[in-house]
Amino acid sequence: LEEYACVCAEYGVKPHWEIWHLGALWNLEYLTKKGLIAKPYWLELLFGTPGGTWGPPTVEEIDHRIKNLPPDSVYSVTARGTAGPIGQTRMLTFVIIKGGHVRLGTQDIPYYTDGVPAKSNAQIIERIVRIATELGREIATPDDARQMLGLPVRGGK
């Protein structure tokens, strides 16, 4: 991890850290104490993928992880597999309300509703954009996202 962090810094790459469980935050803390990762931290919290890094796809688990994130973190949540399409929508709506960001698409859950395959990624994304907009959240542009992450916007602005 140290070598990875150093190579990212050398080439100007903003590392994206996957947080599958709270133990992953230990690695992040270790690297930050060594000064190997620049703020803001870019974290992806993942839920619902069976295996050794599994985390239950629940609102309670999301809230627990969010409460343990280091300051200066930009985070998004991905609900996969066992969350199901309805659980994914509920979880990501919660994240939007909490001020976080979301990642979704057919690569995570290929269904629009239980038993009904999504026609496309656009169909799934349009739903979450509609929910976010109705909750008063603006949808970030690529330049907005770069600014949030402390990266230069296109054109060097």
Short mmCIF file of N, CA and C in Angstrom, two decimals:
data_model
loop_
_atom_site.label_atom_id
_atom_site.label_comp_id
_atom_site.label_asym_id
_atom_site.label_seq_id
_atom_site.Cartn_x
_atom_site.Cartn_y
_atom_site.Cartn_z
N LEU A 1 0.81 -1.20 0.00
CA LEU A 1 0.00 0.00 0.00
C LEU A 1 0.86 1.26 0.00
N GLU A 2 1.96 1.21 0.73
CA GLU A 2 2.86 2.37 0.75
C GLU A 2 3.40 2.64 -0.65
N GLU A 3 3.84 1.58 -1.32
CA GLU A 3 4.38 1.74 -2.67
C GLU A 3 3.31 2.27 -3.62
N TYR A 4 2.10 1.74 -3.51
CA TYR A 4 0.98 2.20 -4.34
C TYR A 4 0.74 3.69 -4.11
N ALA A 5 0.67 4.11 -2.85
CA ALA A 5 0.42 5.52 -2.52
C ALA A 5 1.54 6.41 -3.07
N CYS A 6 2.79 5.95 -2.97
CA CYS A 6 3.92 6.74 -3.47
C CYS A 6 3.89 6.87 -4.99
N VAL A 7 3.57 5.78 -5.69
CA VAL A 7 3.50 5.82 -7.15
C VAL A 7 2.36 6.73 -7.59
N CYS A 8 1.22 6.64 -6.91
CA CYS A 8 0.10 7.54 -7.24
C CYS A 8 0.53 8.99 -7.10
N ALA A 9 1.19 9.32 -6.00
CA ALA A 9 1.64 10.70 -5.78
C ALA A 9 2.65 11.12 -6.85
N GLU A 10 3.56 10.22 -7.19
CA GLU A 10 4.59 10.53 -8.19
C GLU A 10 3.98 10.89 -9.54
N TYR A 11 2.88 10.20 -9.90
CA TYR A 11 2.27 10.42 -11.21
C TYR A 11 1.04 11.33 -11.16
N GLY A 12 0.78 11.92 -9.99
CA GLY A 12 -0.34 12.85 -9.87
C GLY A 12 -1.70 12.19 -9.94
N VAL A 13 -1.77 10.95 -9.48
CA VAL A 13 -3.03 10.20 -9.49
C VAL A 13 -3.69 10.32 -8.13
N LYS A 14 -4.98 10.65 -8.12
CA LYS A 14 -5.75 10.71 -6.87
C LYS A 14 -6.26 9.30 -6.59
N PRO A 15 -5.74 8.63 -5.54
CA PRO A 15 -6.20 7.26 -5.29
C PRO A 15 -7.64 7.22 -4.78
N HIS A 16 -8.33 6.23 -5.24
CA HIS A 16 -9.72 5.97 -4.87
C HIS A 16 -9.66 4.73 -3.98
N TRP A 17 -10.02 4.89 -2.71
CA TRP A 17 -9.89 3.79 -1.74
C TRP A 17 -11.23 3.11 -1.53
N GLU A 18 -11.25 1.79 -1.73
CA GLU A 18 -12.47 1.02 -1.52
C GLU A 18 -12.54 0.60 -0.05
N ILE A 19 -13.67 0.93 0.58
CA ILE A 19 -13.88 0.60 1.98
C ILE A 19 -14.98 -0.45 2.04
N TRP A 20 -14.56 -1.72 2.12
CA TRP A 20 -15.50 -2.84 2.14
C TRP A 20 -15.99 -3.13 3.56
N HIS A 21 -15.22 -2.67 4.56
CA HIS A 21 -15.56 -2.86 5.98
C HIS A 21 -14.73 -1.85 6.76
N LEU A 22 -15.02 -1.68 8.04
CA LEU A 22 -14.32 -0.66 8.82
C LEU A 22 -12.82 -0.91 8.93
N GLY A 23 -12.41 -2.17 8.85
CA GLY A 23 -10.98 -2.47 8.94
C GLY A 23 -10.17 -1.79 7.84
N ALA A 24 -10.79 -1.51 6.71
CA ALA A 24 -10.08 -0.84 5.62
C ALA A 24 -9.69 0.57 6.01
N LEU A 25 -10.40 1.15 6.95
CA LEU A 25 -10.05 2.50 7.39
C LEU A 25 -8.73 2.50 8.16
N TRP A 26 -8.37 1.37 8.74
CA TRP A 26 -7.08 1.26 9.42
C TRP A 26 -5.96 1.49 8.42
N ASN A 27 -6.05 0.87 7.25
CA ASN A 27 -5.03 1.05 6.22
C ASN A 27 -4.94 2.52 5.79
N LEU A 28 -6.08 3.14 5.63
CA LEU A 28 -6.11 4.55 5.25
C LEU A 28 -5.45 5.40 6.32
N GLU A 29 -5.80 5.16 7.58
CA GLU A 29 -5.20 5.92 8.68
C GLU A 29 -3.68 5.72 8.73
N TYR A 30 -3.24 4.50 8.53
CA TYR A 30 -1.81 4.19 8.50
C TYR A 30 -1.10 5.04 7.44
N LEU A 31 -1.66 5.08 6.24
CA LEU A 31 -1.04 5.83 5.15
C LEU A 31 -1.11 7.34 5.38
N THR A 32 -2.18 7.81 5.97
CA THR A 32 -2.27 9.25 6.22
C THR A 32 -1.28 9.68 7.30
N LYS A 33 -1.09 8.84 8.32
CA LYS A 33 -0.12 9.18 9.37
C LYS A 33 1.30 9.23 8.81
N LYS A 34 1.55 8.48 7.76
CA LYS A 34 2.87 8.51 7.11
C LYS A 34 2.96 9.64 6.09
N GLY A 35 1.88 10.38 5.91
CA GLY A 35 1.87 11.50 4.96
C GLY A 35 1.87 11.07 3.51
N LEU A 36 1.34 9.87 3.23
CA LEU A 36 1.38 9.34 1.87
C LEU A 36 0.11 9.59 1.06
N ILE A 37 -0.91 10.14 1.70
CA ILE A 37 -2.17 10.41 1.00
C ILE A 37 -2.58 11.85 1.27
N ALA A 38 -2.91 12.54 0.21
CA ALA A 38 -3.32 13.94 0.33
C ALA A 38 -4.83 14.04 0.54
N LYS A 39 -5.22 15.04 1.33
CA LYS A 39 -6.63 15.33 1.51
C LYS A 39 -7.13 16.06 0.28
N PRO A 40 -8.39 16.00 -0.03
CA PRO A 40 -9.42 15.19 0.60
C PRO A 40 -9.28 13.73 0.18
N TYR A 41 -9.65 12.82 1.07
CA TYR A 41 -9.59 11.40 0.77
C TYR A 41 -10.80 11.03 -0.08
N TRP A 42 -10.59 10.16 -1.06
CA TRP A 42 -11.65 9.73 -1.96
C TRP A 42 -11.98 8.29 -1.64
N LEU A 43 -13.15 8.07 -1.02
CA LEU A 43 -13.52 6.76 -0.50
C LEU A 43 -14.79 6.23 -1.16
N GLU A 44 -14.79 4.95 -1.43
CA GLU A 44 -15.96 4.25 -1.97
C GLU A 44 -16.36 3.19 -0.95
N LEU A 45 -17.53 3.33 -0.35
CA LEU A 45 -18.04 2.37 0.62
C LEU A 45 -18.91 1.38 -0.13
N LEU A 46 -18.56 0.09 -0.02
CA LEU A 46 -19.26 -0.94 -0.79
C LEU A 46 -20.03 -1.86 0.15
N PHE A 47 -21.21 -2.27 -0.29
CA PHE A 47 -22.09 -3.11 0.51
C PHE A 47 -22.76 -4.16 -0.37
N GLY A 48 -23.03 -5.33 0.23
CA GLY A 48 -23.86 -6.33 -0.42
C GLY A 48 -23.17 -7.32 -1.33
N THR A 49 -21.84 -7.40 -1.27
CA THR A 49 -21.12 -8.37 -2.08
C THR A 49 -20.66 -9.51 -1.18
N PRO A 50 -21.22 -10.71 -1.34
CA PRO A 50 -20.84 -11.82 -0.48
C PRO A 50 -19.35 -12.13 -0.58
N GLY A 51 -18.80 -12.57 0.54
CA GLY A 51 -17.38 -12.93 0.58
C GLY A 51 -16.74 -12.43 1.85
N GLY A 52 -15.42 -12.55 1.93
CA GLY A 52 -14.67 -12.20 3.13
C GLY A 52 -14.70 -10.73 3.48
N THR A 53 -15.06 -9.87 2.54
CA THR A 53 -15.11 -8.43 2.82
C THR A 53 -16.54 -7.93 2.86
N TRP A 54 -17.49 -8.84 2.98
CA TRP A 54 -18.90 -8.52 2.93
C TRP A 54 -19.31 -7.56 4.04
N GLY A 55 -20.21 -6.64 3.71
CA GLY A 55 -20.84 -5.76 4.67
C GLY A 55 -22.33 -5.77 4.38
N PRO A 56 -23.17 -5.87 5.40
CA PRO A 56 -24.60 -5.97 5.13
C PRO A 56 -25.13 -4.72 4.42
N PRO A 57 -25.99 -4.91 3.43
CA PRO A 57 -26.53 -3.77 2.69
C PRO A 57 -27.71 -3.15 3.44
N THR A 58 -27.39 -2.43 4.52
CA THR A 58 -28.43 -1.81 5.33
C THR A 58 -28.10 -0.35 5.57
N VAL A 59 -29.13 0.42 5.83
CA VAL A 59 -28.95 1.83 6.17
C VAL A 59 -28.13 1.95 7.45
N GLU A 60 -28.36 1.07 8.40
CA GLU A 60 -27.61 1.11 9.66
C GLU A 60 -26.12 0.92 9.43
N GLU A 61 -25.75 0.00 8.55
CA GLU A 61 -24.33 -0.24 8.28
C GLU A 61 -23.71 0.95 7.55
N ILE A 62 -24.44 1.54 6.64
CA ILE A 62 -23.94 2.74 5.96
C ILE A 62 -23.68 3.84 6.98
N ASP A 63 -24.66 4.09 7.84
CA ASP A 63 -24.53 5.15 8.84
C ASP A 63 -23.35 4.88 9.76
N HIS A 64 -23.16 3.63 10.15
CA HIS A 64 -22.03 3.25 11.02
C HIS A 64 -20.69 3.58 10.34
N ARG A 65 -20.56 3.24 9.08
CA ARG A 65 -19.31 3.54 8.37
C ARG A 65 -19.11 5.03 8.19
N ILE A 66 -20.15 5.75 7.81
CA ILE A 66 -20.03 7.19 7.63
C ILE A 66 -19.53 7.86 8.91
N LYS A 67 -20.07 7.43 10.04
CA LYS A 67 -19.68 8.01 11.34
C LYS A 67 -18.21 7.76 11.66
N ASN A 68 -17.60 6.77 11.03
CA ASN A 68 -16.20 6.43 11.30
C ASN A 68 -15.23 6.92 10.24
N LEU A 69 -15.72 7.66 9.26
CA LEU A 69 -14.82 8.17 8.21
C LEU A 69 -13.96 9.30 8.77
N PRO A 70 -12.73 9.38 8.28
CA PRO A 70 -11.89 10.49 8.72
C PRO A 70 -12.41 11.82 8.17
N PRO A 71 -12.11 12.91 8.90
CA PRO A 71 -12.47 14.23 8.35
C PRO A 71 -11.81 14.41 6.98
N ASP A 72 -12.35 15.27 6.19
CA ASP A 72 -11.82 15.55 4.85
C ASP A 72 -11.96 14.36 3.91
N SER A 73 -13.03 13.61 4.08
CA SER A 73 -13.31 12.50 3.18
C SER A 73 -14.44 12.88 2.23
N VAL A 74 -14.24 12.55 0.97
CA VAL A 74 -15.31 12.61 -0.01
C VAL A 74 -15.68 11.16 -0.23
N TYR A 75 -16.94 10.81 0.03
CA TYR A 75 -17.30 9.40 -0.07
C TYR A 75 -18.51 9.20 -0.96
N SER A 76 -18.54 8.02 -1.53
CA SER A 76 -19.72 7.57 -2.25
C SER A 76 -20.01 6.15 -1.80
N VAL A 77 -21.22 5.71 -2.05
CA VAL A 77 -21.66 4.38 -1.64
C VAL A 77 -22.10 3.61 -2.87
N THR A 78 -21.74 2.33 -2.85
CA THR A 78 -22.18 1.39 -3.87
C THR A 78 -22.92 0.26 -3.17
N ALA A 79 -24.16 0.02 -3.57
CA ALA A 79 -24.94 -1.10 -3.06
C ALA A 79 -24.99 -2.14 -4.16
N ARG A 80 -24.52 -3.35 -3.85
CA ARG A 80 -24.39 -4.38 -4.87
C ARG A 80 -25.19 -5.62 -4.49
N GLY A 81 -25.19 -6.57 -5.40
CA GLY A 81 -25.67 -7.93 -5.17
C GLY A 81 -26.85 -8.11 -4.26
N THR A 82 -26.57 -8.48 -3.01
CA THR A 82 -27.63 -8.86 -2.09
C THR A 82 -28.52 -7.70 -1.67
N ALA A 83 -28.14 -6.47 -2.01
CA ALA A 83 -29.01 -5.32 -1.69
C ALA A 83 -30.29 -5.39 -2.52
N GLY A 84 -30.19 -5.92 -3.75
CA GLY A 84 -31.34 -5.93 -4.65
C GLY A 84 -31.65 -4.53 -5.14
N PRO A 85 -32.45 -4.41 -6.18
CA PRO A 85 -32.71 -3.09 -6.76
C PRO A 85 -33.49 -2.15 -5.83
N ILE A 86 -34.42 -2.66 -5.07
CA ILE A 86 -35.19 -1.80 -4.16
C ILE A 86 -34.32 -1.40 -2.98
N GLY A 87 -33.57 -2.35 -2.42
CA GLY A 87 -32.64 -2.03 -1.34
C GLY A 87 -31.59 -1.02 -1.78
N GLN A 88 -31.09 -1.18 -3.00
CA GLN A 88 -30.11 -0.23 -3.54
C GLN A 88 -30.70 1.18 -3.59
N THR A 89 -31.91 1.30 -4.07
CA THR A 89 -32.53 2.63 -4.17
C THR A 89 -32.72 3.23 -2.78
N ARG A 90 -33.16 2.44 -1.83
CA ARG A 90 -33.33 2.95 -0.46
C ARG A 90 -32.00 3.39 0.13
N MET A 91 -30.97 2.55 -0.04
CA MET A 91 -29.66 2.86 0.53
C MET A 91 -29.08 4.12 -0.09
N LEU A 92 -29.17 4.24 -1.39
CA LEU A 92 -28.57 5.39 -2.06
C LEU A 92 -29.36 6.67 -1.77
N THR A 93 -30.66 6.55 -1.58
CA THR A 93 -31.46 7.71 -1.18
C THR A 93 -30.99 8.19 0.20
N PHE A 94 -30.74 7.26 1.11
CA PHE A 94 -30.22 7.60 2.44
C PHE A 94 -28.89 8.33 2.33
N VAL A 95 -28.02 7.84 1.47
CA VAL A 95 -26.70 8.46 1.28
C VAL A 95 -26.85 9.88 0.76
N ILE A 96 -27.74 10.09 -0.17
CA ILE A 96 -27.99 11.43 -0.69
C ILE A 96 -28.45 12.35 0.44
N ILE A 97 -29.36 11.87 1.27
CA ILE A 97 -29.85 12.66 2.40
C ILE A 97 -28.71 12.98 3.37
N LYS A 98 -27.78 12.03 3.56
CA LYS A 98 -26.65 12.22 4.47
C LYS A 98 -25.58 13.14 3.89
N GLY A 99 -25.70 13.50 2.61
CA GLY A 99 -24.72 14.40 2.00
C GLY A 99 -23.62 13.70 1.24
N GLY A 100 -23.72 12.37 1.12
CA GLY A 100 -22.71 11.63 0.37
C GLY A 100 -23.06 11.54 -1.10
N HIS A 101 -22.27 10.76 -1.80
CA HIS A 101 -22.44 10.59 -3.24
C HIS A 101 -22.72 9.12 -3.51
N VAL A 102 -23.17 8.81 -4.72
CA VAL A 102 -23.57 7.45 -5.04
C VAL A 102 -22.90 6.96 -6.32
N ARG A 103 -22.74 5.65 -6.37
CA ARG A 103 -22.30 4.99 -7.60
C ARG A 103 -23.29 3.87 -7.86
N LEU A 104 -23.76 3.77 -9.08
CA LEU A 104 -24.67 2.69 -9.43
C LEU A 104 -24.64 2.45 -10.91
N GLY A 105 -25.13 1.30 -11.27
CA GLY A 105 -25.21 0.91 -12.67
C GLY A 105 -25.47 -0.58 -12.75
N THR A 106 -25.66 -1.06 -13.95
CA THR A 106 -25.98 -2.47 -14.12
C THR A 106 -24.82 -3.39 -13.73
N GLN A 107 -23.62 -2.85 -13.60
CA GLN A 107 -22.49 -3.66 -13.15
C GLN A 107 -22.65 -4.05 -11.69
N ASP A 108 -23.42 -3.29 -10.93
CA ASP A 108 -23.64 -3.57 -9.51
C ASP A 108 -24.92 -4.37 -9.29
N ILE A 109 -26.01 -3.89 -9.84
CA ILE A 109 -27.30 -4.60 -9.80
C ILE A 109 -27.96 -4.38 -11.15
N PRO A 110 -28.13 -5.44 -11.92
CA PRO A 110 -28.65 -5.28 -13.29
C PRO A 110 -30.18 -5.20 -13.40
N TYR A 111 -30.86 -4.96 -12.29
CA TYR A 111 -32.32 -4.92 -12.30
C TYR A 111 -32.83 -3.53 -11.94
N TYR A 112 -33.95 -3.15 -12.54
CA TYR A 112 -34.60 -1.88 -12.20
C TYR A 112 -35.48 -2.06 -10.98
N THR A 113 -36.25 -3.13 -10.96
CA THR A 113 -37.02 -3.56 -9.79
C THR A 113 -36.83 -5.07 -9.67
N ASP A 114 -37.34 -5.63 -8.60
CA ASP A 114 -37.17 -7.07 -8.40
C ASP A 114 -37.68 -7.86 -9.60
N GLY A 115 -36.80 -8.65 -10.20
CA GLY A 115 -37.16 -9.51 -11.31
C GLY A 115 -37.28 -8.83 -12.66
N VAL A 116 -37.09 -7.52 -12.71
CA VAL A 116 -37.22 -6.79 -13.98
C VAL A 116 -35.86 -6.19 -14.36
N PRO A 117 -35.22 -6.76 -15.38
CA PRO A 117 -33.91 -6.23 -15.79
C PRO A 117 -34.00 -4.76 -16.20
N ALA A 118 -32.96 -4.03 -15.88
CA ALA A 118 -32.88 -2.63 -16.32
C ALA A 118 -32.69 -2.61 -17.83
N LYS A 119 -33.31 -1.63 -18.48
CA LYS A 119 -33.14 -1.48 -19.92
C LYS A 119 -31.74 -0.98 -20.24
N SER A 120 -31.17 -0.19 -19.31
CA SER A 120 -29.85 0.39 -19.52
C SER A 120 -29.37 1.01 -18.21
N ASN A 121 -28.12 1.40 -18.18
CA ASN A 121 -27.61 2.19 -17.05
C ASN A 121 -28.37 3.51 -16.94
N ALA A 122 -28.70 4.10 -18.07
CA ALA A 122 -29.41 5.38 -18.07
C ALA A 122 -30.71 5.29 -17.29
N GLN A 123 -31.45 4.20 -17.43
CA GLN A 123 -32.71 4.04 -16.72
C GLN A 123 -32.50 4.09 -15.20
N ILE A 124 -31.47 3.41 -14.72
CA ILE A 124 -31.18 3.37 -13.29
C ILE A 124 -30.70 4.74 -12.81
N ILE A 125 -29.84 5.35 -13.58
CA ILE A 125 -29.28 6.65 -13.19
C ILE A 125 -30.35 7.73 -13.22
N GLU A 126 -31.24 7.68 -14.20
CA GLU A 126 -32.31 8.68 -14.25
C GLU A 126 -33.16 8.64 -12.98
N ARG A 127 -33.41 7.44 -12.44
CA ARG A 127 -34.20 7.35 -11.21
C ARG A 127 -33.49 8.03 -10.05
N ILE A 128 -32.19 7.76 -9.88
CA ILE A 128 -31.49 8.33 -8.73
C ILE A 128 -31.29 9.84 -8.91
N VAL A 129 -31.12 10.30 -10.14
CA VAL A 129 -31.04 11.74 -10.40
C VAL A 129 -32.37 12.40 -10.03
N ARG A 130 -33.47 11.77 -10.40
CA ARG A 130 -34.79 12.30 -10.06
C ARG A 130 -34.97 12.39 -8.53
N ILE A 131 -34.57 11.34 -7.82
CA ILE A 131 -34.68 11.33 -6.36
C ILE A 131 -33.80 12.43 -5.77
N ALA A 132 -32.55 12.50 -6.21
CA ALA A 132 -31.62 13.51 -5.67
C ALA A 132 -32.16 14.92 -5.92
N THR A 133 -32.65 15.15 -7.11
CA THR A 133 -33.19 16.47 -7.46
C THR A 133 -34.39 16.81 -6.58
N GLU A 134 -35.27 15.84 -6.39
CA GLU A 134 -36.45 16.08 -5.55
C GLU A 134 -36.07 16.32 -4.09
N LEU A 135 -34.90 15.82 -3.68
CA LEU A 135 -34.42 16.04 -2.31
C LEU A 135 -33.57 17.31 -2.21
N GLY A 136 -33.45 18.05 -3.30
CA GLY A 136 -32.73 19.32 -3.26
C GLY A 136 -31.24 19.21 -3.49
N ARG A 137 -30.76 18.06 -3.95
CA ARG A 137 -29.33 17.90 -4.23
C ARG A 137 -29.07 18.19 -5.69
N GLU A 138 -28.05 19.01 -5.93
CA GLU A 138 -27.62 19.26 -7.30
C GLU A 138 -26.78 18.08 -7.77
N ILE A 139 -26.84 17.81 -9.05
CA ILE A 139 -26.05 16.73 -9.64
C ILE A 139 -24.71 17.33 -10.05
N ALA A 140 -23.64 16.72 -9.58
CA ALA A 140 -22.29 17.22 -9.85
C ALA A 140 -21.92 17.00 -11.31
N THR A 141 -21.29 18.00 -11.88
CA THR A 141 -20.68 17.86 -13.21
C THR A 141 -19.31 17.22 -13.01
N PRO A 142 -18.66 16.78 -14.07
CA PRO A 142 -17.30 16.28 -13.92
C PRO A 142 -16.36 17.32 -13.28
N ASP A 143 -16.50 18.57 -13.67
CA ASP A 143 -15.65 19.61 -13.07
C ASP A 143 -15.98 19.81 -11.59
N ASP A 144 -17.26 19.72 -11.22
CA ASP A 144 -17.63 19.80 -9.81
C ASP A 144 -16.95 18.68 -9.02
N ALA A 145 -17.00 17.48 -9.56
CA ALA A 145 -16.39 16.33 -8.89
C ALA A 145 -14.88 16.52 -8.75
N ARG A 146 -14.24 17.00 -9.78
CA ARG A 146 -12.79 17.24 -9.71
C ARG A 146 -12.48 18.27 -8.63
N GLN A 147 -13.29 19.30 -8.54
CA GLN A 147 -13.08 20.32 -7.51
C GLN A 147 -13.25 19.73 -6.10
N MET A 148 -14.29 18.90 -5.90
CA MET A 148 -14.52 18.25 -4.61
C MET A 148 -13.32 17.41 -4.18
N LEU A 149 -12.66 16.80 -5.16
CA LEU A 149 -11.54 15.90 -4.88
C LEU A 149 -10.20 16.62 -4.83
N GLY A 150 -10.22 17.93 -5.02
CA GLY A 150 -8.98 18.68 -4.97
C GLY A 150 -8.14 18.52 -6.23
N LEU A 151 -8.77 18.21 -7.33
CA LEU A 151 -8.07 18.03 -8.61
C LEU A 151 -8.32 19.25 -9.48
N PRO A 152 -7.40 19.57 -10.37
CA PRO A 152 -7.62 20.71 -11.26
C PRO A 152 -8.77 20.42 -12.22
N VAL A 153 -9.57 21.44 -12.47
CA VAL A 153 -10.67 21.28 -13.43
C VAL A 153 -10.10 21.34 -14.83
N ARG A 154 -10.89 20.85 -15.78
CA ARG A 154 -10.44 20.87 -17.17
C ARG A 154 -10.11 22.27 -17.61
N GLY A 155 -9.10 22.41 -18.38
CA GLY A 155 -8.69 23.72 -18.86
C GLY A 155 -7.88 24.50 -17.84
N GLY A 156 -7.54 23.84 -16.71
CA GLY A 156 -6.69 24.47 -15.71
C GLY A 156 -7.33 25.59 -14.91
N LYS A 157 -8.65 25.65 -14.89
CA LYS A 157 -9.37 26.71 -14.17
C LYS A 157 -9.18 26.59 -12.67
#
